[in-house]
């Protein structure tokens, strides 16, 4: 008898179901007596003992289905050691649920914050496997996270659509791309969508340089300019602020603009006199069905998790490095963020073909 638990935590993405399907199909092909417990809404289900037993039928037909059949929620890592409003010790409660169900392993799908809690549970003695999910591709220890390529496709489509209207009207357009503190998604969608300017958190921009790049295009007879701007893009001046000062600046900005793109748009209008529009595809980037690349990656990661469970190798993330599925010890990757290096070959190539990063 093998008993595993599954949970999806944090922001969703397109390939969560495809990955869980990979885990369960990978196990049920080798184990006759398999019990799978799915926890509702991420760690919440584990804390409050909300779960259901799943059968192979639950994992049939979900390869192409976005979202998560288990539901998800954000349970901040920094609050895990704090009791809930009724005084419940969350860590003790999670352990209790795990032991009550006599689980052999808990498979946790999620991003950076989720991974930190997964590592905490490993330190507490539970058998944990973490699977790297996020459209941001910011998890240290894996070249790729599932969800990323699907989101790149959606953000690219958004930029493609903006191209036609931008060229008709001769306007400057900003497409704001998700990614939290990391610019991977913007970098890739920006290049794929043919953006003229790409602004990412890892390369603080100088608004003067951004405006110069737009003016240069106009002088060359280009009727429009498209900027792919990461939601976490930061100016050179703001990058010099302390964490506290920057937080205050963001709170101030929020009173005037919904996000960084609107602030940049106002600055461009003021400095160039050109008409600027902002488009925010937002959560559409996490929606819909997984692209073919993600279906394959998820299947490989899911199968990798199944293999790890069968070998009783726990305490790791199943990542992909140089095209190979690898077990990465959680203590080596938890709490680390994978950012875009300004020296990255992709950044270099973009600059080589004339894309401005405003630096
Ligand atoms: O981490 C995935 C992500 O989509 C980020 O790109 C984005 O900053 C964040 O989640 C949005 O979170 P929420 O869905 O909680 O608004």
Short mmCIF file of C-alpha atoms in Angstrom, two decimals, residues 59-306:
data_model
loop_
_atom_site.label_atom_id
_atom_site.label_comp_id
_atom_site.label_asym_id
_atom_site.label_seq_id
_atom_site.Cartn_x
_atom_site.Cartn_y
_atom_site.Cartn_z
CA UNK A 59 -6.93 12.31 -13.28
CA UNK A 60 -8.45 11.31 -16.58
CA UNK A 61 -9.07 14.03 -19.16
CA UNK A 62 -7.27 16.75 -17.21
CA UNK A 63 -4.09 17.02 -19.28
CA UNK A 64 -5.49 19.98 -21.19
CA UNK A 65 -7.46 21.53 -18.33
CA UNK A 66 -6.05 24.74 -16.84
CA UNK A 67 -6.46 25.75 -13.18
CA UNK A 68 -6.37 23.06 -10.51
CA UNK A 69 -8.91 20.38 -9.69
CA UNK A 70 -7.91 20.75 -6.01
CA UNK A 71 -8.31 24.51 -5.71
CA UNK A 72 -5.56 26.74 -4.36
CA UNK A 73 -4.99 29.62 -1.96
CA UNK A 74 -2.16 31.81 -0.77
CA UNK A 75 -0.93 30.92 2.73
CA UNK A 76 2.10 33.16 3.33
CA UNK A 77 5.19 31.32 4.57
CA UNK A 78 5.96 34.09 7.08
CA UNK A 79 2.64 33.36 8.84
CA UNK A 80 3.05 29.58 9.00
CA UNK A 81 4.66 29.68 12.43
CA UNK A 82 2.00 32.09 13.71
CA UNK A 83 -1.18 30.62 15.19
CA UNK A 84 -4.42 31.25 13.24
CA UNK A 85 -7.17 33.54 14.55
CA UNK A 86 -8.43 30.73 16.81
CA UNK A 87 -4.96 30.01 18.18
CA UNK A 88 -4.37 26.89 16.08
CA UNK A 89 -0.73 25.87 15.58
CA UNK A 90 -0.70 25.49 11.79
CA UNK A 91 2.50 23.45 11.54
CA UNK A 92 1.34 21.01 14.21
CA UNK A 93 -2.05 20.77 12.47
CA UNK A 94 -0.44 19.98 9.10
CA UNK A 95 1.69 17.26 10.68
CA UNK A 96 -1.34 15.83 12.42
CA UNK A 97 -3.28 15.54 9.14
CA UNK A 98 -0.27 13.93 7.45
CA UNK A 99 0.15 11.33 10.22
CA UNK A 100 -3.59 10.71 10.59
CA UNK A 101 -3.74 9.69 6.92
CA UNK A 102 -0.53 7.64 7.28
CA UNK A 103 0.89 9.32 4.19
CA UNK A 104 4.11 7.98 2.71
CA UNK A 105 4.72 11.26 0.95
CA UNK A 106 3.18 14.66 0.33
CA UNK A 107 3.57 16.09 -3.19
CA UNK A 108 3.37 19.88 -3.17
CA UNK A 109 2.93 21.92 -6.34
CA UNK A 110 3.72 25.60 -6.05
CA UNK A 111 6.10 28.52 -6.41
CA UNK A 112 8.71 30.10 -4.16
CA UNK A 113 6.58 30.72 -1.07
CA UNK A 114 5.01 27.28 -1.31
CA UNK A 115 8.48 25.78 -1.61
CA UNK A 116 9.61 27.47 1.62
CA UNK A 117 6.73 25.89 3.52
CA UNK A 118 7.47 22.56 1.81
CA UNK A 119 11.01 22.83 3.14
CA UNK A 120 9.72 23.68 6.61
CA UNK A 121 7.59 20.50 6.56
CA UNK A 122 10.65 18.53 5.44
CA UNK A 123 12.58 19.95 8.40
CA UNK A 124 9.69 18.84 10.59
CA UNK A 125 10.28 15.28 9.41
CA UNK A 126 7.64 14.80 6.69
CA UNK A 127 8.41 13.11 3.36
CA UNK A 128 8.02 15.94 0.87
CA UNK A 129 8.39 16.35 -2.87
CA UNK A 130 8.02 19.80 -4.37
CA UNK A 131 7.08 20.39 -8.02
CA UNK A 132 8.03 23.81 -9.46
CA UNK A 133 4.99 25.69 -10.68
CA UNK A 134 4.85 29.31 -11.74
CA UNK A 135 4.33 31.49 -14.78
CA UNK A 136 7.23 33.60 -13.45
CA UNK A 137 10.00 30.99 -14.00
CA UNK A 138 11.76 32.34 -10.92
CA UNK A 139 12.45 29.13 -8.98
CA UNK A 140 16.10 28.54 -8.22
CA UNK A 141 17.42 25.07 -9.11
CA UNK A 142 15.34 24.43 -12.23
CA UNK A 143 15.82 25.86 -15.71
CA UNK A 144 12.10 25.86 -16.29
CA UNK A 145 8.89 25.89 -14.28
CA UNK A 146 5.65 24.52 -15.67
CA UNK A 147 3.21 27.27 -16.58
CA UNK A 148 5.90 29.63 -17.87
CA UNK A 149 5.75 28.74 -21.56
CA UNK A 150 1.94 28.84 -21.59
CA UNK A 151 2.03 32.32 -20.08
CA UNK A 152 4.72 33.42 -22.56
CA UNK A 153 2.35 32.38 -25.36
CA UNK A 154 -0.55 34.39 -23.91
CA UNK A 155 1.52 37.51 -23.25
CA UNK A 156 2.99 37.20 -26.75
CA UNK A 157 -0.51 36.99 -28.25
CA UNK A 158 -1.42 40.15 -26.34
CA UNK A 159 1.58 41.98 -27.82
CA UNK A 160 0.74 40.63 -31.29
CA UNK A 161 -2.79 42.02 -31.01
CA UNK A 162 -1.50 45.39 -29.87
CA UNK A 163 0.81 45.59 -32.89
CA UNK A 164 -2.02 46.01 -35.39
CA UNK A 165 -3.88 48.70 -33.46
CA UNK A 166 -0.65 50.50 -32.51
CA UNK A 167 0.40 50.71 -36.15
CA UNK A 168 -3.06 51.93 -37.31
CA UNK A 169 -3.10 54.77 -34.80
CA UNK A 170 0.60 55.55 -34.66
CA UNK A 171 0.61 55.30 -30.89
CA UNK A 172 2.97 54.24 -28.18
CA UNK A 173 1.65 51.16 -26.40
CA UNK A 174 2.71 49.58 -23.14
CA UNK A 175 1.82 45.93 -22.51
CA UNK A 176 2.29 45.12 -18.83
CA UNK A 177 3.42 41.57 -18.21
CA UNK A 178 3.23 39.60 -14.94
CA UNK A 179 6.25 38.10 -13.21
CA UNK A 180 6.25 39.59 -9.72
CA UNK A 181 9.88 40.54 -8.92
CA UNK A 182 11.39 38.78 -11.93
CA UNK A 183 11.50 39.74 -15.63
CA UNK A 184 11.72 36.34 -17.37
CA UNK A 185 8.15 36.35 -18.65
CA UNK A 186 8.44 39.92 -19.95
CA UNK A 187 11.80 39.24 -21.56
CA UNK A 188 10.56 36.20 -23.44
CA UNK A 189 7.13 37.53 -24.41
CA UNK A 190 8.73 40.87 -25.33
CA UNK A 191 11.16 39.25 -27.73
CA UNK A 192 8.57 36.82 -29.11
CA UNK A 193 6.06 39.64 -29.64
CA UNK A 194 8.61 41.95 -31.29
CA UNK A 195 8.49 44.64 -28.58
CA UNK A 196 10.77 47.61 -29.24
CA UNK A 197 11.50 48.33 -25.58
CA UNK A 198 11.61 45.79 -22.73
CA UNK A 199 11.72 46.94 -19.11
CA UNK A 200 12.45 44.34 -16.42
CA UNK A 201 13.23 44.63 -12.69
CA UNK A 202 16.74 43.26 -13.13
CA UNK A 203 17.72 46.15 -15.44
CA UNK A 204 16.53 49.44 -13.87
CA UNK A 205 15.44 51.89 -16.56
CA UNK A 206 16.27 55.51 -17.15
CA UNK A 207 13.05 57.18 -18.38
CA UNK A 208 15.13 59.57 -20.50
CA UNK A 209 16.67 56.63 -22.35
CA UNK A 210 13.20 55.10 -22.84
CA UNK A 211 11.92 58.34 -24.37
CA UNK A 212 15.07 58.66 -26.51
CA UNK A 213 14.45 55.15 -27.89
CA UNK A 214 10.87 56.08 -28.80
CA UNK A 215 11.97 59.34 -30.46
CA UNK A 216 14.67 57.51 -32.40
CA UNK A 217 12.02 55.21 -33.84
CA UNK A 218 9.82 58.16 -34.79
CA UNK A 219 12.73 59.85 -36.54
CA UNK A 220 13.36 56.66 -38.48
CA UNK A 221 9.76 56.84 -39.74
CA UNK A 222 8.29 54.19 -37.42
CA UNK A 223 4.70 55.14 -36.62
CA UNK A 224 4.46 53.26 -33.35
CA UNK A 225 6.45 51.82 -30.45
CA UNK A 226 5.59 48.88 -28.24
CA UNK A 227 6.97 48.50 -24.75
CA UNK A 228 6.78 45.22 -22.84
CA UNK A 229 6.95 46.31 -19.21
CA UNK A 230 7.27 43.89 -16.31
CA UNK A 231 4.87 44.57 -13.44
CA UNK A 232 7.98 44.82 -11.24
CA UNK A 233 9.95 47.18 -13.53
CA UNK A 234 11.88 49.76 -11.58
CA UNK A 235 13.54 53.07 -12.49
CA UNK A 236 17.18 53.80 -11.76
CA UNK A 237 16.24 56.34 -9.08
CA UNK A 238 13.86 53.91 -7.35
CA UNK A 239 16.45 51.13 -7.47
CA UNK A 240 18.70 53.31 -5.28
CA UNK A 241 16.05 53.56 -2.53
CA UNK A 242 16.15 51.41 0.57
CA UNK A 243 13.50 48.66 0.84
CA UNK A 244 11.50 50.83 3.24
CA UNK A 245 11.74 53.93 1.06
CA UNK A 246 10.71 51.98 -2.04
CA UNK A 247 7.71 50.53 -0.21
CA UNK A 248 6.63 54.06 0.71
CA UNK A 249 7.14 55.17 -2.88
CA UNK A 250 4.91 52.31 -4.12
CA UNK A 251 2.19 53.22 -1.63
CA UNK A 252 2.34 56.79 -2.91
CA UNK A 253 2.29 55.73 -6.53
CA UNK A 254 -0.77 53.55 -5.92
CA UNK A 255 -2.75 56.69 -5.05
CA UNK A 256 -2.15 58.02 -8.57
CA UNK A 257 -1.52 55.05 -10.85
CA UNK A 258 -2.76 51.43 -10.81
CA UNK A 259 0.74 50.15 -11.67
CA UNK A 260 4.21 51.06 -12.89
CA UNK A 261 3.10 51.04 -16.55
CA UNK A 262 0.69 53.93 -15.99
CA UNK A 263 3.43 55.94 -14.31
CA UNK A 264 5.77 55.26 -17.25
CA UNK A 265 2.99 56.15 -19.72
CA UNK A 266 2.42 59.52 -18.01
CA UNK A 267 6.15 60.24 -18.03
CA UNK A 268 6.47 59.36 -21.73
CA UNK A 269 3.46 61.55 -22.63
CA UNK A 270 4.91 64.43 -20.66
CA UNK A 271 8.40 64.14 -22.12
CA UNK A 272 7.50 63.33 -25.74
CA UNK A 273 4.01 64.69 -26.31
CA UNK A 274 3.07 61.34 -27.83
CA UNK A 275 -0.14 59.47 -27.14
CA UNK A 276 0.41 56.42 -24.91
CA UNK A 277 -1.98 53.58 -24.11
CA UNK A 278 -1.56 50.83 -21.51
CA UNK A 279 -2.83 47.25 -21.83
CA UNK A 280 -2.68 44.85 -18.89
CA UNK A 281 -3.46 41.22 -19.81
CA UNK A 282 -3.22 40.41 -16.08
CA UNK A 283 -4.53 37.03 -14.97
CA UNK A 284 -5.33 35.90 -18.53
CA UNK A 285 -1.60 35.01 -18.49
CA UNK A 286 -2.35 32.27 -15.95
CA UNK A 287 -5.53 31.07 -17.61
CA UNK A 288 -6.65 28.66 -20.29
CA UNK A 289 -5.09 25.35 -21.15
CA UNK A 290 -1.40 24.49 -21.00
CA UNK A 291 0.61 24.79 -24.22
CA UNK A 292 2.15 21.66 -25.75
CA UNK A 293 5.57 22.42 -24.22
CA UNK A 294 4.08 22.61 -20.72
CA UNK A 295 2.10 19.39 -21.21
CA UNK A 296 5.33 17.58 -22.01
CA UNK A 297 7.30 19.26 -19.19
CA UNK A 298 4.53 18.55 -16.68
CA UNK A 299 4.33 14.93 -17.73
CA UNK A 300 8.11 14.59 -17.32
CA UNK A 301 8.12 16.32 -13.93
CA UNK A 302 5.12 14.28 -12.76
CA UNK A 303 6.75 11.04 -13.90
CA UNK A 304 10.00 12.18 -12.21
CA UNK A 305 8.09 12.67 -8.95
CA UNK A 306 6.56 9.19 -9.27
#
